[in-house]
PDB file of C-alpha atoms in Angstrom:
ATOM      1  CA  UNK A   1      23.818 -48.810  17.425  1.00 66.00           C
ATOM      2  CA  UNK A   2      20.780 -46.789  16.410  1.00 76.00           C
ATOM      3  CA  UNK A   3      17.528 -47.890  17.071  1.00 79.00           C
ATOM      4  CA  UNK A   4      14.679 -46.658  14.500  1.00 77.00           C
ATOM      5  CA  UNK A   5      10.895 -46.281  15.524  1.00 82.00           C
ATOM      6  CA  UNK A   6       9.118 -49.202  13.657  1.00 82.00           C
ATOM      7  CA  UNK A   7       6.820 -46.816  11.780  1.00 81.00           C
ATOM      8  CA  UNK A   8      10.087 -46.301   9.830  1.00 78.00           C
ATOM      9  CA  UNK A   9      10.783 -50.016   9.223  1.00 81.00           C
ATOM     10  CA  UNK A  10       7.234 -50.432   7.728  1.00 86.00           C
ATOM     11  CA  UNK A  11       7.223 -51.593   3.643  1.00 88.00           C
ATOM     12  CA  UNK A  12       5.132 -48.998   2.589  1.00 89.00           C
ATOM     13  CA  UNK A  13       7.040 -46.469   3.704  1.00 87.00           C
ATOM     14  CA  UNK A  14      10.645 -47.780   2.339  1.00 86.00           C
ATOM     15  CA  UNK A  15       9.247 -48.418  -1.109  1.00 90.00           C
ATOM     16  CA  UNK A  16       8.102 -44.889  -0.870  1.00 90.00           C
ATOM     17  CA  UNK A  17      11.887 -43.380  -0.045  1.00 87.00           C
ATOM     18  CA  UNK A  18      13.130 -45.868  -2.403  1.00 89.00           C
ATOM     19  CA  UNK A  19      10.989 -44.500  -5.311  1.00 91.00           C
ATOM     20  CA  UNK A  20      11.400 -40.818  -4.241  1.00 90.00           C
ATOM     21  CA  UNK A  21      15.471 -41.682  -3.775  1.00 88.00           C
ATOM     22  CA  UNK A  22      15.445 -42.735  -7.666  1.00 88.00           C
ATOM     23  CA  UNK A  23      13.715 -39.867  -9.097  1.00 89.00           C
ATOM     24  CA  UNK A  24      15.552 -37.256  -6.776  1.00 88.00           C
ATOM     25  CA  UNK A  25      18.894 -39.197  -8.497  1.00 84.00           C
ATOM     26  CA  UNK A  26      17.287 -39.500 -11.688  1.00 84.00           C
ATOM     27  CA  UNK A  27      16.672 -35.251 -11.797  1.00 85.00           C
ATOM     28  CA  UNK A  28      19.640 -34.418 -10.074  1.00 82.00           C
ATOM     29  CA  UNK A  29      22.508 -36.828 -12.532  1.00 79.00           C
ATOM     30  CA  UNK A  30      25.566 -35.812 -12.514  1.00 72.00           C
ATOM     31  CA  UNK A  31      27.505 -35.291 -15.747  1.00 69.00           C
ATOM     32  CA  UNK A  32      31.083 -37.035 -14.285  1.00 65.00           C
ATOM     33  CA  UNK A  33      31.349 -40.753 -15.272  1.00 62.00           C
ATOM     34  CA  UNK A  34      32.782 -42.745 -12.633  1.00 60.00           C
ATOM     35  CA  UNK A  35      34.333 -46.187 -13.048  1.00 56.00           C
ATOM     36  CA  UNK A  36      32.536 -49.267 -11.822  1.00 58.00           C
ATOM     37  CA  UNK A  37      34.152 -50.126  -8.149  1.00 58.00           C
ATOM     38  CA  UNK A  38      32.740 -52.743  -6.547  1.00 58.00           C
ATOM     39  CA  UNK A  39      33.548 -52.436  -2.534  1.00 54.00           C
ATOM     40  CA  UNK A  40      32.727 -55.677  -0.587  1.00 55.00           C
ATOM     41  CA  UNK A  41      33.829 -56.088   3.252  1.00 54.00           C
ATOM     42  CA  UNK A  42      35.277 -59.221   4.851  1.00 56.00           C
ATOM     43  CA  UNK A  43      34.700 -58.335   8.430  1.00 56.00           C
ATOM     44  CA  UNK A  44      38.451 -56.817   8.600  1.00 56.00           C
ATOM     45  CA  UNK A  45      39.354 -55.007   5.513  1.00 58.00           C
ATOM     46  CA  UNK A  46      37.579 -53.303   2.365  1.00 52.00           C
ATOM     47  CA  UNK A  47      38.396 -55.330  -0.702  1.00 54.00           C
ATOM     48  CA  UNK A  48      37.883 -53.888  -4.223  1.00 52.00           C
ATOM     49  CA  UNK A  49      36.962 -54.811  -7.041  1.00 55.00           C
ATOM     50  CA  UNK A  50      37.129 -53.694 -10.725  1.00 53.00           C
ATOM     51  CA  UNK A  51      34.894 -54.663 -13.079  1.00 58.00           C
ATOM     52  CA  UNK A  52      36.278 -54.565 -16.654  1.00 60.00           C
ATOM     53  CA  UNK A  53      34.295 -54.648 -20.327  1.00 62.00           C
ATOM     54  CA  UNK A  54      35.706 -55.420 -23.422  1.00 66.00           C
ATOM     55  CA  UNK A  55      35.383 -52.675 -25.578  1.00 68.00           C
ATOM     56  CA  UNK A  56      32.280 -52.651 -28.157  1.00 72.00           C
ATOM     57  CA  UNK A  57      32.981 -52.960 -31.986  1.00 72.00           C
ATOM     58  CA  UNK A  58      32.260 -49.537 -34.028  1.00 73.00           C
ATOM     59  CA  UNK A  59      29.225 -50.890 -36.270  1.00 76.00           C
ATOM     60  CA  UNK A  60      29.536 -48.925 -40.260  1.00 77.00           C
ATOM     61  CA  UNK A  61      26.826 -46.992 -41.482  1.00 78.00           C
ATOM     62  CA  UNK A  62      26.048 -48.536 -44.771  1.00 78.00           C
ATOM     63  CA  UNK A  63      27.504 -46.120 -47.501  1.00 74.00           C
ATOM     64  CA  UNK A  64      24.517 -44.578 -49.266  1.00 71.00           C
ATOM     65  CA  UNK A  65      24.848 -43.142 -52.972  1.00 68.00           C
ATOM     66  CA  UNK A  66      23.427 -39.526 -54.150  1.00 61.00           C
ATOM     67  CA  UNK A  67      21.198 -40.552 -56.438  1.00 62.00           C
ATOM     68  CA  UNK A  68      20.047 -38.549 -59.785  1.00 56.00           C
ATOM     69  CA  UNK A  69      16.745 -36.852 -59.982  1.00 59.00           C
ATOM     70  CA  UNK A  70      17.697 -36.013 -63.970  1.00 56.00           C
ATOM     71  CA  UNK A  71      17.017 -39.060 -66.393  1.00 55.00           C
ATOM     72  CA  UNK A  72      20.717 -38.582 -68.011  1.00 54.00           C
ATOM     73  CA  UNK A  73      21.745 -42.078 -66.272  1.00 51.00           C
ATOM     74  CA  UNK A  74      24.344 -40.295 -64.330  1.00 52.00           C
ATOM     75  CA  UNK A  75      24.614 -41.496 -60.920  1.00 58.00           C
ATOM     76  CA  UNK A  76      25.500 -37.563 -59.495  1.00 64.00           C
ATOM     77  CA  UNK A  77      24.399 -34.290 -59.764  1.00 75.00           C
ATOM     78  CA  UNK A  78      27.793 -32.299 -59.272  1.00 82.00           C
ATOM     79  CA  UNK A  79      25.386 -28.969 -59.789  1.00 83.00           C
ATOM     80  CA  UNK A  80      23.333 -29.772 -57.233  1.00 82.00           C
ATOM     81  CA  UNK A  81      26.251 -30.539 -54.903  1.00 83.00           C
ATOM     82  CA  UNK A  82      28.139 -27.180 -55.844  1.00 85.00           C
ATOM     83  CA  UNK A  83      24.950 -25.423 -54.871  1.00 84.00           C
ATOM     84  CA  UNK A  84      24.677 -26.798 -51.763  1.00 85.00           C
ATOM     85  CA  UNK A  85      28.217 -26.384 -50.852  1.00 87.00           C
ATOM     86  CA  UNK A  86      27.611 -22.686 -52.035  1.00 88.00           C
ATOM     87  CA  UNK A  87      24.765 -22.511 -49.988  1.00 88.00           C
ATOM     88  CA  UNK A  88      26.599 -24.290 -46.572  1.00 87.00           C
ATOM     89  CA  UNK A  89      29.279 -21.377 -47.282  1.00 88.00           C
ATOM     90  CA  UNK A  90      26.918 -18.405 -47.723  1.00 87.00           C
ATOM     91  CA  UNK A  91      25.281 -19.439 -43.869  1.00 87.00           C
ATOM     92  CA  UNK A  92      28.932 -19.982 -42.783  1.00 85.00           C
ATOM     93  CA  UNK A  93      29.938 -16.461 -44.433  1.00 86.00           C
ATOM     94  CA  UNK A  94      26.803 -14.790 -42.506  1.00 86.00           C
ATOM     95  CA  UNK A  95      27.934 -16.562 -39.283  1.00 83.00           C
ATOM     96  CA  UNK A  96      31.150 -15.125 -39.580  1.00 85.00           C
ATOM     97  CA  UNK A  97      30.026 -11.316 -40.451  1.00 87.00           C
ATOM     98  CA  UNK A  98      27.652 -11.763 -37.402  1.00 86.00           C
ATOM     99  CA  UNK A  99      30.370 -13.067 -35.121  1.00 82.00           C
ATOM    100  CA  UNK A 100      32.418 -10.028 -36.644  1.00 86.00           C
ATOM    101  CA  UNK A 101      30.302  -6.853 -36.369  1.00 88.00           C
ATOM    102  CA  UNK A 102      29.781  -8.661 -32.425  1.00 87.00           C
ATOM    103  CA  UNK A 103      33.672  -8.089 -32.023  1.00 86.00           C
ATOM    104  CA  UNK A 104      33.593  -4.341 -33.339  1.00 87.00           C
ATOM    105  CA  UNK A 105      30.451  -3.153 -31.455  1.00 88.00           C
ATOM    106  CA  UNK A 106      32.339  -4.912 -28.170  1.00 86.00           C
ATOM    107  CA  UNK A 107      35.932  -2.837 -29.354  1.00 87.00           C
ATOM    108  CA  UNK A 108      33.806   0.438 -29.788  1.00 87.00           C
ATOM    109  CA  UNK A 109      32.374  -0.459 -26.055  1.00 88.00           C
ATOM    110  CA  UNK A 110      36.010  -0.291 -24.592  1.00 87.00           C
ATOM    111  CA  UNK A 111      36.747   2.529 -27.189  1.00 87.00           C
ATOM    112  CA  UNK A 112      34.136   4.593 -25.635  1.00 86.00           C
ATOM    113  CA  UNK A 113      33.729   3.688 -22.080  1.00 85.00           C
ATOM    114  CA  UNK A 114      35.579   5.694 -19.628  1.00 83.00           C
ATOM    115  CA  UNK A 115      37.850   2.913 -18.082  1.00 86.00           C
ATOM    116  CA  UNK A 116      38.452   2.015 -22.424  1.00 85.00           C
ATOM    117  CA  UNK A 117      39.684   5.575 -22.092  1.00 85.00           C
ATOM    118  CA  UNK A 118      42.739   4.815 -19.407  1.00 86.00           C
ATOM    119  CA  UNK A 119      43.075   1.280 -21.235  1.00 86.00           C
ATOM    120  CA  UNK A 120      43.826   3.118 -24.423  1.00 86.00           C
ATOM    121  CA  UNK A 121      46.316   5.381 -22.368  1.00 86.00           C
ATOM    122  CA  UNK A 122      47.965   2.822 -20.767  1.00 84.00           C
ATOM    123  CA  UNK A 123      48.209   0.884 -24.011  1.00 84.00           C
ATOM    124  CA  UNK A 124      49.996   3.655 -25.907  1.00 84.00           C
ATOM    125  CA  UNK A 125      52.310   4.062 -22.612  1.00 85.00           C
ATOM    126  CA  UNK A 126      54.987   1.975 -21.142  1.00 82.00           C
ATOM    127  CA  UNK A 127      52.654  -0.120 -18.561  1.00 82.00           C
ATOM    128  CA  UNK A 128      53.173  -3.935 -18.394  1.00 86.00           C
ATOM    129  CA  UNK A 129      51.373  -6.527 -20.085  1.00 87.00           C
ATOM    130  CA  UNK A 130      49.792  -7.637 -17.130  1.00 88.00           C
ATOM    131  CA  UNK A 131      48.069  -4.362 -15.997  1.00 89.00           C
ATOM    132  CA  UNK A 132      46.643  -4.064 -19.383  1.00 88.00           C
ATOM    133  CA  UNK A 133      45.121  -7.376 -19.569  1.00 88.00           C
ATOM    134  CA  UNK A 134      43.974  -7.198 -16.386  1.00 90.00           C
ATOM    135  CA  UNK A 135      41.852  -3.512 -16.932  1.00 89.00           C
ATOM    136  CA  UNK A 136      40.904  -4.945 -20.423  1.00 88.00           C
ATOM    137  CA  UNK A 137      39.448  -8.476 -18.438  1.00 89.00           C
ATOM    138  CA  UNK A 138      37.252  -5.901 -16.529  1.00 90.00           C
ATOM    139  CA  UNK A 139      35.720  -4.355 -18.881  1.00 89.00           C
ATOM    140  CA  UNK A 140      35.072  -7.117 -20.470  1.00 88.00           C
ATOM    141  CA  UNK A 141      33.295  -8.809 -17.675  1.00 89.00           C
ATOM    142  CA  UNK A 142      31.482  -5.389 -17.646  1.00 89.00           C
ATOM    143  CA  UNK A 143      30.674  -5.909 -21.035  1.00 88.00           C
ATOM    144  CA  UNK A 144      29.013  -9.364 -20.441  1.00 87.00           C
ATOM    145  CA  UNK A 145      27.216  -8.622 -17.519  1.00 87.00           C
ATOM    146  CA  UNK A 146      25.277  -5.814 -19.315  1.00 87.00           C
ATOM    147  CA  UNK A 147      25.120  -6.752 -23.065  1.00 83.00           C
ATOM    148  CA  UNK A 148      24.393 -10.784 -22.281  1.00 82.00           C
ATOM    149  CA  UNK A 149      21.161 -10.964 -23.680  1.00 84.00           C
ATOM    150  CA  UNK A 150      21.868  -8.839 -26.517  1.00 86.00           C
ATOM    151  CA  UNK A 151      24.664 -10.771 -27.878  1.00 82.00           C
ATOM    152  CA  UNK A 152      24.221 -13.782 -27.039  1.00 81.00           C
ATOM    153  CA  UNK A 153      25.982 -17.383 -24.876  1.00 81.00           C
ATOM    154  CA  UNK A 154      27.690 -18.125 -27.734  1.00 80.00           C
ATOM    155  CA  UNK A 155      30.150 -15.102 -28.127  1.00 79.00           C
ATOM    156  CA  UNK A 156      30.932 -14.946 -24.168  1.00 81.00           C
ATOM    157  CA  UNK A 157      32.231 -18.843 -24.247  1.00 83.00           C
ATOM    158  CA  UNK A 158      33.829 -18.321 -26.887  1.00 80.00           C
ATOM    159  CA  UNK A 159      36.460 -15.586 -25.397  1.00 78.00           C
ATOM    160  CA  UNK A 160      36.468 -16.361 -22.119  1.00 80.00           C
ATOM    161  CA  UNK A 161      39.229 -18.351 -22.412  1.00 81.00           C
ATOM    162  CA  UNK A 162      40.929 -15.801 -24.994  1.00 82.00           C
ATOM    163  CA  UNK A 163      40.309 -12.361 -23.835  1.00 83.00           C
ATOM    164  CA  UNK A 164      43.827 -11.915 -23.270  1.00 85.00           C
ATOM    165  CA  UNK A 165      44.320 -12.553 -27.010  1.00 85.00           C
ATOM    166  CA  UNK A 166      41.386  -9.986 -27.404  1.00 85.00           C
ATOM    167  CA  UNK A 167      43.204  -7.486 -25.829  1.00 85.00           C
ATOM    168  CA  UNK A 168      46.050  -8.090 -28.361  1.00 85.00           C
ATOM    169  CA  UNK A 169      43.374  -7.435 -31.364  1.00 86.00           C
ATOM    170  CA  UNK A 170      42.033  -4.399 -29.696  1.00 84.00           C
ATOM    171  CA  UNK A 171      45.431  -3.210 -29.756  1.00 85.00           C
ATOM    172  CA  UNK A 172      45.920  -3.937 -33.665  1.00 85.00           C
ATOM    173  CA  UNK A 173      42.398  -2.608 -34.066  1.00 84.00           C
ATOM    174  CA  UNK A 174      43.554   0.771 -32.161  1.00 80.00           C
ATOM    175  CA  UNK A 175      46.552   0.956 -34.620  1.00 79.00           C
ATOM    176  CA  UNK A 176      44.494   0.849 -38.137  1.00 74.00           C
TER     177      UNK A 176
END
């Protein structure tokens, strides 16, 4: 049994750690959902219990209708819908030059860097798979640790799940 000094029993002071305890959690959330366990004792054993909920309908979004800024009576402006597609496209487009010209400045990198120099040597040799992808995952690493800002979040999470598969399309992009 512990005994506590009664300066630590006093209200004032436990609505103060009870107030600091849900801010603290309210700052500090964590992201993971966990299910909704009940644990209640009956002086021998822990006895659980799971609370369930009936899933929630999906409410519809009412379905709204373009409407026509032209007094022709028609109820849609297919123009102004083929422009915006074409404009939706043209960003897209841009995004995907961007994202592009990203990928050759990073293959010029490895082209041009003196460990790209051995990679290119032991790509054009009979090395195994796993050496090469393992010399090419280091520079990349290199490569993200010095150009982050430059580039940008975005292009990093994007391959760092597939920089084995870059590796591959350095090696097509060594052969054109």
């Amino acid at each position: 049994m512990i005994e506590l000094d009664a300066k630590y029993s006093e209200p004032i002071f436990l609505l103060f750690w009870r107030k600091f305890n849900t801010l603290y959690n309210m700052m500090h959330r964590s992201k993971d959902i966990k299910d909704p366990i009940e644990v209640y004792f009956d002086n021998q054993i822990g006895i659980i219990e799971v609370e369930t909920y009936s899933p929630e309908e999906k409410k519809k979004k009412p379905l709204m209708l373009a409407e026509s800024t032209e007094p022709y009576g028609h109820q849609f402006d297919i123009i102004a819908i083929i422009a915006a597609r074409n404009e939706q496209e043209a960003i897209t487009a841009s995004l995907i030059q961007d994202f592009e010209t990203k990928i050759k400045d990073f293959f010029n990198y490895v082209r041009n860097a003196n460990e790209g120099e051995r990679l290119i040597v032991k790509i054009h040799s009979h090395v195994s798979e796993a050496e090469i992808y393992d010399d090419f995952a280091k520079i990349y690493r290199r490569y993200k640790a010095l150009n982050r800002q430059k580039v940008g979040d975005y292009f990093f999470k994007e391959f760092d799940d597939l920089v084995d598969k870059l590796c591959d399309d350095f090696e097509k992009y060594l052969s054109e």
